[in-house]
PDB file of C-alpha atoms in Angstrom:
ATOM      1  CA  GLY A  18      94.268  62.539  67.806  1.00  0.00           C
ATOM      2  CA  THR A  19      92.705  64.340  65.580  1.00  0.00           C
ATOM      3  CA  GLU A  20      93.254  64.928  62.542  1.00  0.00           C
ATOM      4  CA  ALA A  21      92.672  69.091  61.804  1.00  0.00           C
ATOM      5  CA  PRO A  22      92.696  71.732  59.777  1.00  0.00           C
ATOM      6  CA  MET A  23      96.443  73.507  58.800  1.00  0.00           C
ATOM      7  CA  SER A  24      95.678  76.350  61.125  1.00  0.00           C
ATOM      8  CA  VAL A  25      97.707  78.957  59.404  1.00  0.00           C
ATOM      9  CA  PRO A  26     101.369  77.912  60.419  1.00  0.00           C
ATOM     10  CA  THR A  27     104.437  79.500  60.663  1.00  0.00           C
ATOM     11  CA  LYS A  28     105.809  78.646  56.937  1.00  0.00           C
ATOM     12  CA  ALA A  29     103.703  77.422  54.169  1.00  0.00           C
ATOM     13  CA  ARG A  30     102.903  73.842  54.240  1.00  0.00           C
ATOM     14  CA  THR A  31     102.632  71.760  50.889  1.00  0.00           C
ATOM     15  CA  ASN A  32      99.415  70.118  52.137  1.00  0.00           C
ATOM     16  CA  GLU A  33      96.154  70.344  53.686  1.00  0.00           C
ATOM     17  CA  GLN A  34      96.043  68.315  57.023  1.00  0.00           C
ATOM     18  CA  ASN A  35      97.958  67.513  59.872  1.00  0.00           C
ATOM     19  CA  ILE A  36      97.831  65.707  63.568  1.00  0.00           C
ATOM     20  CA  GLN A  37      96.113  67.548  66.652  1.00  0.00           C
ATOM     21  CA  PHE A  38      97.349  65.636  70.065  1.00  0.00           C
ATOM     22  CA  ASP A  39      95.054  66.975  73.462  1.00  0.00           C
ATOM     23  CA  SER A  40      97.371  66.400  75.910  1.00  0.00           C
ATOM     24  CA  ALA A  41      95.452  63.888  77.520  1.00  0.00           C
ATOM     25  CA  ASN A  42      95.295  60.785  76.325  1.00  0.00           C
ATOM     26  CA  ASP A  43      96.243  61.130  72.511  1.00  0.00           C
ATOM     27  CA  TYR A  44      99.051  59.294  70.851  1.00  0.00           C
ATOM     28  CA  ALA A  45     100.142  57.755  67.630  1.00  0.00           C
ATOM     29  CA  ASP A  46     101.667  54.196  67.969  1.00  0.00           C
ATOM     30  CA  LEU A  47     104.031  54.209  64.988  1.00  0.00           C
ATOM     31  CA  ASP A  48     104.834  50.567  65.663  1.00  0.00           C
ATOM     32  CA  CYS A  49     105.666  50.140  61.366  1.00  0.00           C
ATOM     33  CA  VAL A  50     108.512  51.804  62.076  1.00  0.00           C
ATOM     34  CA  LYS A  51     110.625  50.635  64.824  1.00  0.00           C
ATOM     35  CA  GLY A  52     112.306  48.093  62.324  1.00  0.00           C
ATOM     36  CA  SER A  53     114.108  50.529  59.853  1.00  0.00           C
ATOM     37  CA  ILE A  54     115.582  53.025  63.013  1.00  0.00           C
ATOM     38  CA  ASP A  55     119.211  52.505  63.681  1.00  0.00           C
ATOM     39  CA  GLU A  56     119.821  53.419  67.604  1.00  0.00           C
ATOM     40  CA  ASP A  57     123.466  54.763  66.630  1.00  0.00           C
ATOM     41  CA  LYS A  58     122.541  57.003  63.831  1.00  0.00           C
ATOM     42  CA  GLY A  59     119.934  58.832  62.520  1.00  0.00           C
ATOM     43  CA  THR A  60     117.742  61.693  61.993  1.00  0.00           C
ATOM     44  CA  ILE A  61     114.278  62.732  62.982  1.00  0.00           C
ATOM     45  CA  SER A  62     112.787  66.010  61.126  1.00  0.00           C
ATOM     46  CA  LEU A  63     108.949  67.446  61.641  1.00  0.00           C
ATOM     47  CA  TRP A  64     106.924  70.293  62.362  1.00  0.00           C
ATOM     48  CA  VAL A  65     105.412  71.104  65.558  1.00  0.00           C
ATOM     49  CA  ARG A  66     103.437  73.697  67.008  1.00  0.00           C
ATOM     50  CA  PRO A  67     102.828  73.565  70.809  1.00  0.00           C
ATOM     51  CA  LEU A  68     100.390  75.272  72.815  1.00  0.00           C
ATOM     52  CA  PRO A  69     100.504  76.546  76.273  1.00  0.00           C
ATOM     53  CA  GLN A  70     101.038  73.588  78.665  1.00  0.00           C
ATOM     54  CA  GLU A  71     100.658  73.912  82.752  1.00  0.00           C
ATOM     55  CA  LEU A  72      99.523  70.710  84.496  1.00  0.00           C
ATOM     56  CA  ASN A  73     102.330  68.397  82.348  1.00  0.00           C
ATOM     57  CA  PRO A  74     104.976  70.662  81.811  1.00  0.00           C
ATOM     58  CA  THR A  75     107.293  68.306  80.287  1.00  0.00           C
ATOM     59  CA  THR A  76     105.833  66.107  77.619  1.00  0.00           C
ATOM     60  CA  SER A  77     107.157  63.979  74.762  1.00  0.00           C
ATOM     61  CA  VAL A  78     107.141  64.764  71.360  1.00  0.00           C
ATOM     62  CA  VAL A  79     108.921  61.944  69.976  1.00  0.00           C
ATOM     63  CA  SER A  80     109.558  59.092  71.524  1.00  0.00           C
ATOM     64  CA  ILE A  81     111.572  55.997  70.668  1.00  0.00           C
ATOM     65  CA  ALA A  82     112.273  53.293  73.253  1.00  0.00           C
ATOM     66  CA  ALA A  83     114.284  49.768  73.716  1.00  0.00           C
ATOM     67  CA  ASP A  84     113.162  49.770  76.989  1.00  0.00           C
ATOM     68  CA  ASP A  85     112.899  53.293  79.744  1.00  0.00           C
ATOM     69  CA  ASN A  86     117.040  53.069  80.194  1.00  0.00           C
ATOM     70  CA  ASN A  87     117.254  53.051  76.636  1.00  0.00           C
ATOM     71  CA  MET A  88     115.496  55.722  74.943  1.00  0.00           C
ATOM     72  CA  ILE A  89     115.739  58.873  71.996  1.00  0.00           C
ATOM     73  CA  GLU A  90     113.667  61.131  72.213  1.00  0.00           C
ATOM     74  CA  ILE A  91     112.492  64.430  71.481  1.00  0.00           C
ATOM     75  CA  LEU A  92     110.623  66.699  74.332  1.00  0.00           C
ATOM     76  CA  TYR A  93     109.156  69.894  74.790  1.00  0.00           C
ATOM     77  CA  VAL A  94     109.502  71.619  77.727  1.00  0.00           C
ATOM     78  CA  GLY A  95     107.121  74.454  78.380  1.00  0.00           C
ATOM     79  CA  HIS A  96     106.303  75.373  81.980  1.00  0.00           C
ATOM     80  CA  SER A  97     108.624  78.621  82.419  1.00  0.00           C
ATOM     81  CA  SER A  98     108.961  81.510  80.833  1.00  0.00           C
ATOM     82  CA  ALA A  99     111.129  79.914  78.453  1.00  0.00           C
ATOM     83  CA  PRO A 100     110.053  77.088  76.867  1.00  0.00           C
ATOM     84  CA  VAL A 101     112.611  75.043  74.528  1.00  0.00           C
ATOM     85  CA  PHE A 102     112.572  71.795  72.468  1.00  0.00           C
ATOM     86  CA  ARG A 103     114.997  69.372  74.378  1.00  0.00           C
ATOM     87  CA  GLY A 104     116.828  66.286  72.304  1.00  0.00           C
ATOM     88  CA  VAL A 105     117.455  63.064  74.550  1.00  0.00           C
ATOM     89  CA  TYR A 106     119.661  60.306  73.991  1.00  0.00           C
ATOM     90  CA  ARG A 107     119.553  57.929  77.106  1.00  0.00           C
ATOM     91  CA  GLY A 108     121.846  54.488  77.299  1.00  0.00           C
ATOM     92  CA  GLY A 109     122.306  51.921  80.092  1.00  0.00           C
ATOM     93  CA  GLY A 110     120.326  54.825  81.891  1.00  0.00           C
ATOM     94  CA  SER A 111     122.769  57.727  81.810  1.00  0.00           C
ATOM     95  CA  GLN A 112     121.794  60.007  79.458  1.00  0.00           C
ATOM     96  CA  LYS A 113     122.676  63.318  76.936  1.00  0.00           C
ATOM     97  CA  THR A 114     120.559  66.106  76.479  1.00  0.00           C
ATOM     98  CA  ILE A 115     121.079  69.065  74.659  1.00  0.00           C
ATOM     99  CA  ASP A 116     117.899  71.918  74.506  1.00  0.00           C
ATOM    100  CA  SER A 117     117.038  74.528  72.034  1.00  0.00           C
ATOM    101  CA  GLY A 118     116.053  78.171  71.557  1.00  0.00           C
ATOM    102  CA  VAL A 119     113.397  79.399  73.684  1.00  0.00           C
ATOM    103  CA  VAL A 120     110.046  78.648  72.054  1.00  0.00           C
ATOM    104  CA  THR A 121     106.958  80.346  71.223  1.00  0.00           C
ATOM    105  CA  PRO A 122     103.676  78.545  72.115  1.00  0.00           C
ATOM    106  CA  GLY A 123     101.041  78.215  69.079  1.00  0.00           C
ATOM    107  CA  SER A 124     103.729  79.027  66.406  1.00  0.00           C
ATOM    108  CA  TRP A 125     104.762  76.105  63.836  1.00  0.00           C
ATOM    109  CA  VAL A 126     108.650  75.528  64.101  1.00  0.00           C
ATOM    110  CA  HIS A 127     110.331  73.161  62.250  1.00  0.00           C
ATOM    111  CA  ILE A 128     112.778  70.076  64.373  1.00  0.00           C
ATOM    112  CA  ALA A 129     115.451  68.187  63.889  1.00  0.00           C
ATOM    113  CA  MET A 130     117.583  65.929  65.615  1.00  0.00           C
ATOM    114  CA  THR A 131     120.478  63.756  64.509  1.00  0.00           C
ATOM    115  CA  TRP A 132     122.699  61.037  66.640  1.00  0.00           C
ATOM    116  CA  ASN A 133     125.497  59.526  65.609  1.00  0.00           C
ATOM    117  CA  THR A 134     127.379  57.106  68.202  1.00  0.00           C
ATOM    118  CA  THR A 135     130.509  56.511  65.769  1.00  0.00           C
ATOM    119  CA  GLY A 136     131.038  60.586  66.180  1.00  0.00           C
ATOM    120  CA  ASP A 137     130.111  60.475  69.265  1.00  0.00           C
ATOM    121  CA  ILE A 138     127.484  63.833  68.641  1.00  0.00           C
ATOM    122  CA  LEU A 139     123.635  64.585  69.120  1.00  0.00           C
ATOM    123  CA  LYS A 140     122.461  67.657  67.135  1.00  0.00           C
ATOM    124  CA  LEU A 141     119.185  69.149  67.789  1.00  0.00           C
ATOM    125  CA  TYR A 142     118.042  72.151  65.393  1.00  0.00           C
ATOM    126  CA  MET A 143     115.217  74.526  65.604  1.00  0.00           C
ATOM    127  CA  ASP A 144     114.444  76.334  62.307  1.00  0.00           C
ATOM    128  CA  SER A 145     117.830  75.178  61.410  1.00  0.00           C
ATOM    129  CA  ASN A 146     119.405  76.962  64.228  1.00  0.00           C
ATOM    130  CA  GLU A 147     121.486  73.808  65.252  1.00  0.00           C
ATOM    131  CA  THR A 148     123.035  73.259  69.257  1.00  0.00           C
ATOM    132  CA  THR A 149     125.378  70.665  69.935  1.00  0.00           C
ATOM    133  CA  VAL A 150     126.564  67.675  72.364  1.00  0.00           C
ATOM    134  CA  SER A 151     128.781  65.166  72.694  1.00  0.00           C
ATOM    135  CA  THR A 152     129.784  61.954  75.020  1.00  0.00           C
ATOM    136  CA  LEU A 153     126.927  60.043  73.746  1.00  0.00           C
ATOM    137  CA  PRO A 154     126.154  56.801  76.313  1.00  0.00           C
ATOM    138  CA  ASP A 155     125.759  53.098  75.297  1.00  0.00           C
ATOM    139  CA  PHE A 156     122.812  52.173  73.986  1.00  0.00           C
ATOM    140  CA  SER A 157     121.298  48.490  74.498  1.00  0.00           C
ATOM    141  CA  GLY A 158     118.650  46.562  72.964  1.00  0.00           C
ATOM    142  CA  SER A 159     116.340  46.690  70.039  1.00  0.00           C
ATOM    143  CA  ILE A 160     113.994  49.506  69.354  1.00  0.00           C
ATOM    144  CA  ALA A 161     110.518  48.523  70.624  1.00  0.00           C
ATOM    145  CA  ARG A 162     108.561  51.347  70.482  1.00  0.00           C
ATOM    146  CA  VAL A 163     107.904  54.350  68.252  1.00  0.00           C
ATOM    147  CA  TYR A 164     105.387  57.235  69.585  1.00  0.00           C
ATOM    148  CA  LEU A 165     104.182  60.361  68.647  1.00  0.00           C
ATOM    149  CA  GLY A 166     102.668  62.795  71.391  1.00  0.00           C
ATOM    150  CA  ALA A 167     103.658  60.877  74.132  1.00  0.00           C
ATOM    151  CA  LYS A 168     106.638  58.854  76.054  1.00  0.00           C
ATOM    152  CA  ALA A 169     107.078  55.237  74.769  1.00  0.00           C
ATOM    153  CA  SER A 170     107.553  53.766  78.802  1.00  0.00           C
ATOM    154  CA  SER A 171     107.005  50.362  79.689  1.00  0.00           C
ATOM    155  CA  GLY A 172     104.372  50.951  81.896  1.00  0.00           C
ATOM    156  CA  GLY A 173     102.735  52.741  78.767  1.00  0.00           C
ATOM    157  CA  ALA A 174     101.994  55.794  77.131  1.00  0.00           C
ATOM    158  CA  GLU A 175     102.366  59.025  79.218  1.00  0.00           C
ATOM    159  CA  ASP A 176     103.730  62.806  79.235  1.00  0.00           C
ATOM    160  CA  PHE A 177     101.063  63.665  76.408  1.00  0.00           C
ATOM    161  CA  PHE A 178     101.882  66.372  74.437  1.00  0.00           C
ATOM    162  CA  LEU A 179      99.633  69.543  73.616  1.00  0.00           C
ATOM    163  CA  GLY A 180      99.447  71.092  70.371  1.00  0.00           C
ATOM    164  CA  LYS A 181      99.780  69.871  66.500  1.00  0.00           C
ATOM    165  CA  MET A 182     102.319  67.752  63.979  1.00  0.00           C
ATOM    166  CA  ASP A 183     103.313  67.685  60.540  1.00  0.00           C
ATOM    167  CA  GLU A 184     105.434  66.110  57.681  1.00  0.00           C
ATOM    168  CA  ILE A 185     106.768  63.785  60.468  1.00  0.00           C
ATOM    169  CA  ALA A 186     110.247  62.241  58.691  1.00  0.00           C
ATOM    170  CA  PHE A 187     112.726  59.481  60.020  1.00  0.00           C
ATOM    171  CA  PHE A 188     116.010  58.593  58.051  1.00  0.00           C
ATOM    172  CA  GLY A 189     118.392  55.941  58.291  1.00  0.00           C
ATOM    173  CA  GLU A 190     121.403  58.660  57.832  1.00  0.00           C
ATOM    174  CA  ILE A 191     122.484  61.400  59.684  1.00  0.00           C
ATOM    175  CA  LEU A 192     121.253  64.655  57.476  1.00  0.00           C
ATOM    176  CA  THR A 193     123.759  67.293  57.497  1.00  0.00           C
ATOM    177  CA  PRO A 194     123.269  71.080  58.240  1.00  0.00           C
ATOM    178  CA  VAL A 195     122.864  71.886  54.506  1.00  0.00           C
ATOM    179  CA  GLN A 196     119.866  69.294  54.010  1.00  0.00           C
ATOM    180  CA  ILE A 197     117.603  70.247  57.070  1.00  0.00           C
ATOM    181  CA  GLY A 198     117.835  73.645  56.034  1.00  0.00           C
ATOM    182  CA  GLU A 199     116.283  72.593  52.717  1.00  0.00           C
ATOM    183  CA  ILE A 200     113.784  70.966  54.689  1.00  0.00           C
ATOM    184  CA  ASP A 201     113.372  73.669  56.565  1.00  0.00           C
ATOM    185  CA  VAL A 202     113.009  76.369  54.188  1.00  0.00           C
ATOM    186  CA  ASN A 203     112.238  74.913  51.147  1.00  0.00           C
ATOM    187  CA  GLN A 204     109.206  72.086  52.947  1.00  0.00           C
ATOM    188  CA  SER A 205     111.288  69.587  50.521  1.00  0.00           C
ATOM    189  CA  ILE A 206     111.983  65.912  51.873  1.00  0.00           C
ATOM    190  CA  GLY A 207     114.226  64.124  49.680  1.00  0.00           C
ATOM    191  CA  ILE A 208     114.276  60.135  49.865  1.00  0.00           C
ATOM    192  CA  THR A 209     118.460  60.462  50.334  1.00  0.00           C
ATOM    193  CA  GLY A 210     118.408  57.574  53.633  1.00  0.00           C
ATOM    194  CA  LEU A 211     114.547  57.920  54.509  1.00  0.00           C
ATOM    195  CA  SER A 212     113.263  55.578  55.937  1.00  0.00           C
ATOM    196  CA  SER A 213     109.644  56.544  56.845  1.00  0.00           C
ATOM    197  CA  TYR A 214     107.328  59.898  56.208  1.00  0.00           C
ATOM    198  CA  ALA A 215     103.934  60.818  57.483  1.00  0.00           C
ATOM    199  CA  ASP A 216     102.675  63.397  55.112  1.00  0.00           C
ATOM    200  CA  LEU A 217      99.128  63.152  56.977  1.00  0.00           C
ATOM    201  CA  ASP A 218      97.526  63.761  53.381  1.00  0.00           C
ATOM    202  CA  HIS A 219      95.323  61.990  54.379  1.00  0.00           C
ATOM    203  CA  TYR A 220      94.073  60.052  57.863  1.00  0.00           C
ATOM    204  CA  PHE A 221      97.929  59.229  59.420  1.00  0.00           C
ATOM    205  CA  ARG A 222      99.511  57.827  56.752  1.00  0.00           C
ATOM    206  CA  ILE A 223     103.010  56.259  57.100  1.00  0.00           C
ATOM    207  CA  ASP A 224     103.898  55.657  53.920  1.00  0.00           C
ATOM    208  CA  ALA A 225     106.731  52.808  54.178  1.00  0.00           C
ATOM    209  CA  ILE A 226     110.125  53.099  52.307  1.00  0.00           C
ATOM    210  CA  PRO A 227     110.307  52.794  49.214  1.00  0.00           C
ATOM    211  CA  TYR A 228     107.413  54.005  48.403  1.00  0.00           C
ATOM    212  CA  PHE A 229     106.076  51.469  46.075  1.00  0.00           C
ATOM    213  CA  SER A 230     105.495  49.748  49.355  1.00  0.00           C
ATOM    214  CA  PRO A 231     102.269  49.210  50.492  1.00  0.00           C
ATOM    215  CA  TYR A 232     101.454  51.721  53.308  1.00  0.00           C
ATOM    216  CA  THR A 233     100.728  50.657  56.735  1.00  0.00           C
ATOM    217  CA  GLN A 234      98.412  52.702  59.512  1.00  0.00           C
ATOM    218  CA  GLY A 235      99.732  54.033  63.022  1.00  0.00           C
ATOM    219  CA  ILE A 236      97.298  53.602  65.778  1.00  0.00           C
ATOM    220  CA  VAL A 237      95.550  56.252  67.144  1.00  0.00           C
ATOM    221  CA  ASP A 238      94.541  56.078  70.594  1.00  0.00           C
TER     222      ASP A 238
END
């Protein structure tokens, strides 16, 4: 991946850098985050700027995996005239998926996803607009891999993303629509339930939570 200037996103960003993926072999391995992710409940929040991608149209933005049959993912499906982000909750080889509204490649959008196995609900938000699906499959195993920009498959990274990401946050809590709207509209990441946060202000730093802990590094191939 390449640390890149911000390139005029549609929303004002508070930092000066983001991470850029070239769709060939770039991805970030966030091994330091996997122990803080709960497969039964949580939230992912980030800003994404996808670019048109023809050769490999379904790509991975965030991929959390115990194994190939048990994964939590945000995908970008960009092969048609109506590209979308897709949320995936896979358990025991079965999965539920949910799609956002139509995306404009080349524009910055805020994406968030929440999962809640107690309430049996998966929600996907694009710029605060919510879609919901229910009846989630049973997830098995412990989180083994967390990737940005590629699928965390057991055979190695694949489905590489083309575009940029910024302000990647993982929460151990299910954020409400109001909280997600606060992040989207005001670019304000609160610390309630925050497990890890990549503000990308210098070289892919992943801050451990609480903030006084030493930070660790994501590995960028």
